[in-house]
PDB file of C-alpha atoms in Angstrom:
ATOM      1  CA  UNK A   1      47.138-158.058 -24.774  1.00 81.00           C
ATOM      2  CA  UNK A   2      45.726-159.387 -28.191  1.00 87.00           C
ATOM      3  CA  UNK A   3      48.421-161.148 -28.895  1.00 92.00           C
ATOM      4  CA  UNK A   4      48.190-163.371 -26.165  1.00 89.00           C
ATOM      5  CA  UNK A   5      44.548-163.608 -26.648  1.00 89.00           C
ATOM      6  CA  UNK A   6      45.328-164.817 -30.161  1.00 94.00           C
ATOM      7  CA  UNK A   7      48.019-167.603 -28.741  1.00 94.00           C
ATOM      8  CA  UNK A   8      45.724-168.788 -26.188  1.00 92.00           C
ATOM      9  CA  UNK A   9      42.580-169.118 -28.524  1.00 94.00           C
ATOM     10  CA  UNK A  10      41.707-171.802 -31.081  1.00 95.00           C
ATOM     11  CA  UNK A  11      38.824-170.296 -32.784  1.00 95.00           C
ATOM     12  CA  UNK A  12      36.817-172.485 -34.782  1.00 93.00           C
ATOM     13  CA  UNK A  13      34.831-170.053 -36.772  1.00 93.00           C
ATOM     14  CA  UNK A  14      36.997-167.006 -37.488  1.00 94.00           C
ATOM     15  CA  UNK A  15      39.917-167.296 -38.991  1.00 91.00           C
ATOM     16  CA  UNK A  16      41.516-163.965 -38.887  1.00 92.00           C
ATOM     17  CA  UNK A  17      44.450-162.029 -37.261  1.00 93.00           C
ATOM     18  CA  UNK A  18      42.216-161.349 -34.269  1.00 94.00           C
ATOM     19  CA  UNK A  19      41.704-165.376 -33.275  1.00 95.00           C
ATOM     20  CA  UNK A  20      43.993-167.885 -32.516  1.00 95.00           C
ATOM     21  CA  UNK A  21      44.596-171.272 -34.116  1.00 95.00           C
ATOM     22  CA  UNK A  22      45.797-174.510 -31.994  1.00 92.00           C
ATOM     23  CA  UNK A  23      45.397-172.212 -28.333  1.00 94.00           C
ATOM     24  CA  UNK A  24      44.427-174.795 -25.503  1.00 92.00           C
ATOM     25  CA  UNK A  25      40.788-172.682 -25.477  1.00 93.00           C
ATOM     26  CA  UNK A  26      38.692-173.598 -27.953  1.00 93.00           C
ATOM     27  CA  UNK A  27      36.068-170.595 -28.824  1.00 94.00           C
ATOM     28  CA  UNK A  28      33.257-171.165 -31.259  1.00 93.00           C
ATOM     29  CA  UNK A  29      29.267-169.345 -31.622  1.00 92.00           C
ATOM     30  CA  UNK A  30      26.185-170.501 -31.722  1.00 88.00           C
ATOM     31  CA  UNK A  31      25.571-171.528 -35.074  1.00 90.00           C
ATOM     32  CA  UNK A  32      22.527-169.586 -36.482  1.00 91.00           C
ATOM     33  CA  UNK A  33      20.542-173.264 -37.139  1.00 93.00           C
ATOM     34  CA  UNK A  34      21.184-174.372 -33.553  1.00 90.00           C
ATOM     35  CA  UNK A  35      20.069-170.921 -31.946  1.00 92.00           C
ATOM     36  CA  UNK A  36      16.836-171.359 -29.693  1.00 93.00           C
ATOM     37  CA  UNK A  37      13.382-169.530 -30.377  1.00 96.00           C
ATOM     38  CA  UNK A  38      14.553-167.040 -28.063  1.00 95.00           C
ATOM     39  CA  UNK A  39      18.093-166.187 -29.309  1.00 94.00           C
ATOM     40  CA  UNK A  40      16.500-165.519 -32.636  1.00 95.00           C
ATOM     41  CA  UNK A  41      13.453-163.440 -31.536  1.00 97.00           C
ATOM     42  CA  UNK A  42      16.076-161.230 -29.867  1.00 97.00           C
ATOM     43  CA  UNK A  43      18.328-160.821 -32.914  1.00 96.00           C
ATOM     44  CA  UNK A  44      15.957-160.322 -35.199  1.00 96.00           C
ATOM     45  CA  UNK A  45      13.963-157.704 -32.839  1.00 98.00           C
ATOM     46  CA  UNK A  46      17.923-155.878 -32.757  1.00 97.00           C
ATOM     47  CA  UNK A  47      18.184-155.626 -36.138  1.00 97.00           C
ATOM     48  CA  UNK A  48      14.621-154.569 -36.851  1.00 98.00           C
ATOM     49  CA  UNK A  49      15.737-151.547 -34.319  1.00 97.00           C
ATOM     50  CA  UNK A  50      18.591-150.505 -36.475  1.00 97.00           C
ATOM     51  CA  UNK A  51      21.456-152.408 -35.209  1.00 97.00           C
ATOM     52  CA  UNK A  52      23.804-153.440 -37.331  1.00 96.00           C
ATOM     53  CA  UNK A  53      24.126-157.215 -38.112  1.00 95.00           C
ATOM     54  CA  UNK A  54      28.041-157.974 -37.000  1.00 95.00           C
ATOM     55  CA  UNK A  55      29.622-161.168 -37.192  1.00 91.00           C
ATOM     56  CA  UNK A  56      32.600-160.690 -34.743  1.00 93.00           C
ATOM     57  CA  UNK A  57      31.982-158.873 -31.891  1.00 91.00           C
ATOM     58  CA  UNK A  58      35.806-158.507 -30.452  1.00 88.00           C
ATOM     59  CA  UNK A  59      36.580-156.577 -33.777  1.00 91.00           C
ATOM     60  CA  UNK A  60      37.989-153.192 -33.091  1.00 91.00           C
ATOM     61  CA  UNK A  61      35.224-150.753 -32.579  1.00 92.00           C
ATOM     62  CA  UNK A  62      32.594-153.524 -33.394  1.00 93.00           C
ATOM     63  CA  UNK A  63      29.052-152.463 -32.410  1.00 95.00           C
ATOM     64  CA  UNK A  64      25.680-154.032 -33.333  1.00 96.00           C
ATOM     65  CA  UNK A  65      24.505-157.940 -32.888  1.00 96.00           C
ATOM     66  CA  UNK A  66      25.888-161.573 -33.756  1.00 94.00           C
ATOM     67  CA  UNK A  67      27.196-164.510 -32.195  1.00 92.00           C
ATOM     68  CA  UNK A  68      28.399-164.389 -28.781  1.00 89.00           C
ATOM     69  CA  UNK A  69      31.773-166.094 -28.426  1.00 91.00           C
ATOM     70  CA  UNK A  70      32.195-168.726 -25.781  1.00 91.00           C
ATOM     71  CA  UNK A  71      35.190-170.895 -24.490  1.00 91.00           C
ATOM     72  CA  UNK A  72      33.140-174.370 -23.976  1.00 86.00           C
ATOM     73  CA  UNK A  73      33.744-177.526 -25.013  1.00 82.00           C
ATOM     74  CA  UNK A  74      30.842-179.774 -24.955  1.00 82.00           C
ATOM     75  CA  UNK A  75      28.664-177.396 -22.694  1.00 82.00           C
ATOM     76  CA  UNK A  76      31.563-177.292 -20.283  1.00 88.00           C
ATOM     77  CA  UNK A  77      33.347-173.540 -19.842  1.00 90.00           C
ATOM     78  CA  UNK A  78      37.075-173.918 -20.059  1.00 89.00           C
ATOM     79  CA  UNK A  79      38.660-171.899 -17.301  1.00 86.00           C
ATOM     80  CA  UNK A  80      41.812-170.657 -17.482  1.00 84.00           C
ATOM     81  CA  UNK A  81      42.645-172.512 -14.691  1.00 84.00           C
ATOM     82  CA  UNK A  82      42.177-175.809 -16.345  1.00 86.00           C
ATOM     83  CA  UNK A  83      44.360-175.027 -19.610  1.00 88.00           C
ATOM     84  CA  UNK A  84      47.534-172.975 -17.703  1.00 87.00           C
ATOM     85  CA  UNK A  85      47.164-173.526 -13.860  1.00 88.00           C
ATOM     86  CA  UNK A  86      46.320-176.923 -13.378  1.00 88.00           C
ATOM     87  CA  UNK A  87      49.709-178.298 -15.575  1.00 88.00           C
ATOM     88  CA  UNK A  88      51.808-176.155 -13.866  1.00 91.00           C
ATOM     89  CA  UNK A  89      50.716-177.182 -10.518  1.00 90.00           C
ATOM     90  CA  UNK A  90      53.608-179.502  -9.639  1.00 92.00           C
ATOM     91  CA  UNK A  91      56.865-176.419 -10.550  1.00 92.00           C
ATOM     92  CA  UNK A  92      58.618-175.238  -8.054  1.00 89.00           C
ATOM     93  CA  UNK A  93      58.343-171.680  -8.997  1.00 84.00           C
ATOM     94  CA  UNK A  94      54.640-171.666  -8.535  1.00 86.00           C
ATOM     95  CA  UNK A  95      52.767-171.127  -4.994  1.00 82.00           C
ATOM     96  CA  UNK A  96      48.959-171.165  -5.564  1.00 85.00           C
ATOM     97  CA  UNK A  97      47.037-169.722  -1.666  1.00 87.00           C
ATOM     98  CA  UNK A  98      43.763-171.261  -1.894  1.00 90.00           C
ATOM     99  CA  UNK A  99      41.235-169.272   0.127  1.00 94.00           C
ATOM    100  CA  UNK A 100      43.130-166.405   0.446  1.00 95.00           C
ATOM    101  CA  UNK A 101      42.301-162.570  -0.879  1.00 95.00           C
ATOM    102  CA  UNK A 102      45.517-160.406  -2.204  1.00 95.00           C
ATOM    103  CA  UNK A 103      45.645-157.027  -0.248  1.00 96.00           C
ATOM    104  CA  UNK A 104      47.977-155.290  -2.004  1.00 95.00           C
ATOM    105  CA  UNK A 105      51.286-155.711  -4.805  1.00 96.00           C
ATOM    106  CA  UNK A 106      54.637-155.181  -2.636  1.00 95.00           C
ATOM    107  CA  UNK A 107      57.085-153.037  -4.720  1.00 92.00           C
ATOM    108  CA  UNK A 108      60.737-152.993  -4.338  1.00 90.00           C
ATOM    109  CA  UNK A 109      62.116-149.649  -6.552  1.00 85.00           C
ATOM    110  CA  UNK A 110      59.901-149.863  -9.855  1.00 80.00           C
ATOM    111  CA  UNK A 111      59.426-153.633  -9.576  1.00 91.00           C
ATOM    112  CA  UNK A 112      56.759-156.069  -8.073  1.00 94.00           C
ATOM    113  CA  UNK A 113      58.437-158.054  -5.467  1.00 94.00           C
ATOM    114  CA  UNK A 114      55.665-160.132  -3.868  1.00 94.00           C
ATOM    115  CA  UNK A 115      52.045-159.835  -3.409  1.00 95.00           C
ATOM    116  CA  UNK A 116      50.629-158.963   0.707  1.00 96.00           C
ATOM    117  CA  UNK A 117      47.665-161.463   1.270  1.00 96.00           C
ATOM    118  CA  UNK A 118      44.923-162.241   3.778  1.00 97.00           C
ATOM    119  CA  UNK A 119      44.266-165.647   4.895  1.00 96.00           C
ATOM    120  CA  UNK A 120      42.718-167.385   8.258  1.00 95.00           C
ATOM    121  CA  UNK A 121      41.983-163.773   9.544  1.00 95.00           C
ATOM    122  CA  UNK A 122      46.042-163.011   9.183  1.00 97.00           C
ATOM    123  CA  UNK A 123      48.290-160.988   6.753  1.00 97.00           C
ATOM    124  CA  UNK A 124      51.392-162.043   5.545  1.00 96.00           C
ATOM    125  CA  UNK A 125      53.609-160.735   2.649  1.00 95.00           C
ATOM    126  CA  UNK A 126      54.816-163.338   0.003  1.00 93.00           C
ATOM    127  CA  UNK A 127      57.797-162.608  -1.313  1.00 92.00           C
ATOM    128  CA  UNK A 128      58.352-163.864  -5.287  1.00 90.00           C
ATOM    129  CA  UNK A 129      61.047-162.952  -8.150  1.00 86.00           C
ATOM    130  CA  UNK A 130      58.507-162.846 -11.038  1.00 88.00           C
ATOM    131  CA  UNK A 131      54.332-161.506  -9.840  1.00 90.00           C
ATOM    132  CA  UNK A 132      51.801-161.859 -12.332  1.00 87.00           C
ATOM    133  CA  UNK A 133      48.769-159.795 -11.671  1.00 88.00           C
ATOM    134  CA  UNK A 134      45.688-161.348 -13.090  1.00 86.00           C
ATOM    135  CA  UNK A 135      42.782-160.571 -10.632  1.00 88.00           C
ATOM    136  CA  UNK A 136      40.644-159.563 -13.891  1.00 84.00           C
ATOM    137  CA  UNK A 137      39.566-155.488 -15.145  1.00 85.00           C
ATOM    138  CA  UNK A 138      38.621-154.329 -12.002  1.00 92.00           C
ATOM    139  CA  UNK A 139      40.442-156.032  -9.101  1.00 94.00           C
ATOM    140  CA  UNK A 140      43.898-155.976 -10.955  1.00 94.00           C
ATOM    141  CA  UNK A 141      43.289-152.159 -11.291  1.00 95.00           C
ATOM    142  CA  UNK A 142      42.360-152.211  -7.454  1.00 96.00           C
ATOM    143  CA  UNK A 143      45.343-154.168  -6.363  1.00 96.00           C
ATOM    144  CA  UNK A 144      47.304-151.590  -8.168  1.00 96.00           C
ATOM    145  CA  UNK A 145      45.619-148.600  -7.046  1.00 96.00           C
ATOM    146  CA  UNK A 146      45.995-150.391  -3.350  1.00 97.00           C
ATOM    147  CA  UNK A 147      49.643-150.634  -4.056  1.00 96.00           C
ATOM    148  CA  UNK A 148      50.112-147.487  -4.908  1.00 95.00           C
ATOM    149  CA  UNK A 149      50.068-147.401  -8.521  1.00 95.00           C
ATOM    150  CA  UNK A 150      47.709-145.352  -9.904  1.00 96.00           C
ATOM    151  CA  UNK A 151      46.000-142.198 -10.295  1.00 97.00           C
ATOM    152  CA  UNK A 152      47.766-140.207  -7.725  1.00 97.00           C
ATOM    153  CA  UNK A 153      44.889-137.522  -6.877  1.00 96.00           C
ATOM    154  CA  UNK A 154      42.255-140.905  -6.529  1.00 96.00           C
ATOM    155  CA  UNK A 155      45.161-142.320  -4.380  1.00 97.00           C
ATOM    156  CA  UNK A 156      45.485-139.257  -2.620  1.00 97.00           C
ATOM    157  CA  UNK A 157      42.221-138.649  -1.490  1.00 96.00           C
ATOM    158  CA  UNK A 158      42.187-142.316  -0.630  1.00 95.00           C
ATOM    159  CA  UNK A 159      45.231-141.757   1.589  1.00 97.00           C
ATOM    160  CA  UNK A 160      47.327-143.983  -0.407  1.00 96.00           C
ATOM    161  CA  UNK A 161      50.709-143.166  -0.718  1.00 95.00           C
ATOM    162  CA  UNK A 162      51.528-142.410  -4.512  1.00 95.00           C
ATOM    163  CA  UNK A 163      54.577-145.131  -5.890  1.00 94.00           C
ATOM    164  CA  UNK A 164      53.883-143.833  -9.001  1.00 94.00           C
ATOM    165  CA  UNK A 165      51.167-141.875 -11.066  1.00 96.00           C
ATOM    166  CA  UNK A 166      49.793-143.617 -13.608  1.00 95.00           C
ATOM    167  CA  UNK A 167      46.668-141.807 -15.107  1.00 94.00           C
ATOM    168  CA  UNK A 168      44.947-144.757 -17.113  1.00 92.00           C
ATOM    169  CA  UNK A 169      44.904-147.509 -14.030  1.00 94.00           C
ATOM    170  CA  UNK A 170      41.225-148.113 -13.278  1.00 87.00           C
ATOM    171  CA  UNK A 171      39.667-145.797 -15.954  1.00 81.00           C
TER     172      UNK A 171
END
């Protein structure tokens, strides 16, 4: 998925191939003069302790401390919602369910067809020619996993019927 992280960002202290340029989410740090009594008390008690000083913490196999990154712009968090969903609102090919909780991905062969939701105590399956499954690490793995997809002895003892084994969903 990085390189979708790296279209979507636009980093303003890392310039790298890891972080994005000109994304609609702007990411920055702390900078080290604005930090607050507290921030710096806690870094400098880590690296008293041994841990390694490290200036980008998404960095493959990064450990240690530094500068959270954050997607805000002027103390506000930028959702995801705000930079993709909200101006694509008004396209036909879009249906957004407000309060409503996604049970399950339908499958037709080896292919999503629609997504089975819950909403005003009632399930219904929506049916869709393109599903994007973005619940976030642990209920996208679930929906799968509820779907079918998965692990098949976890979806076996879970008496889920097995579309198709794969291994790494929800590890």
């Amino acid at each position: 998925v990085l390189p979708y992280y790296v279209k979507c960002e636009n980093d303003r202290d890392l310039m790298n191939p890891l972080h994005g340029a000109g994304g609609p989410v702007p990411v920055s740090r702390h900078k080290r003069e604005d930090w607050l009594l507290f921030q710096e008390a806690f870094y400098r008690s880590c690296v008293d302790r041994g841990f390694v000083e490290c200036s980008d913490l998404n960095a493959p196999g990064a450990t240690g401390v530094g500068p959270t990154p954050m997607n805000n712009l002027g103390g506000e968090r930028i959702r995801m919602a705000r930079v993709y969903l909200d101006v694509a609102r008004s396209r036909s090919n879009l249906t957004v369910c407000p309060d409503t909780t996604a049970r399950r991905v339908t499958l037709r062969e080896d292919r999503a067809s629609g997504v089975e939701i819950e909403r005003d105590g009632r399930r219904e399956v929506v049916e869709a020619g393109e599903v994007i499954l973005s619940a976030g690490a642990i209920a996208s793995a679930q929906l799968l996993m509820l779907s079918g997809v998965g692990p098949a002895e976890a979806l076996e003892k879970l008496e889920i019927p097995v579309v198709e084994h794969l291994p790494g969903v929800g590890t």
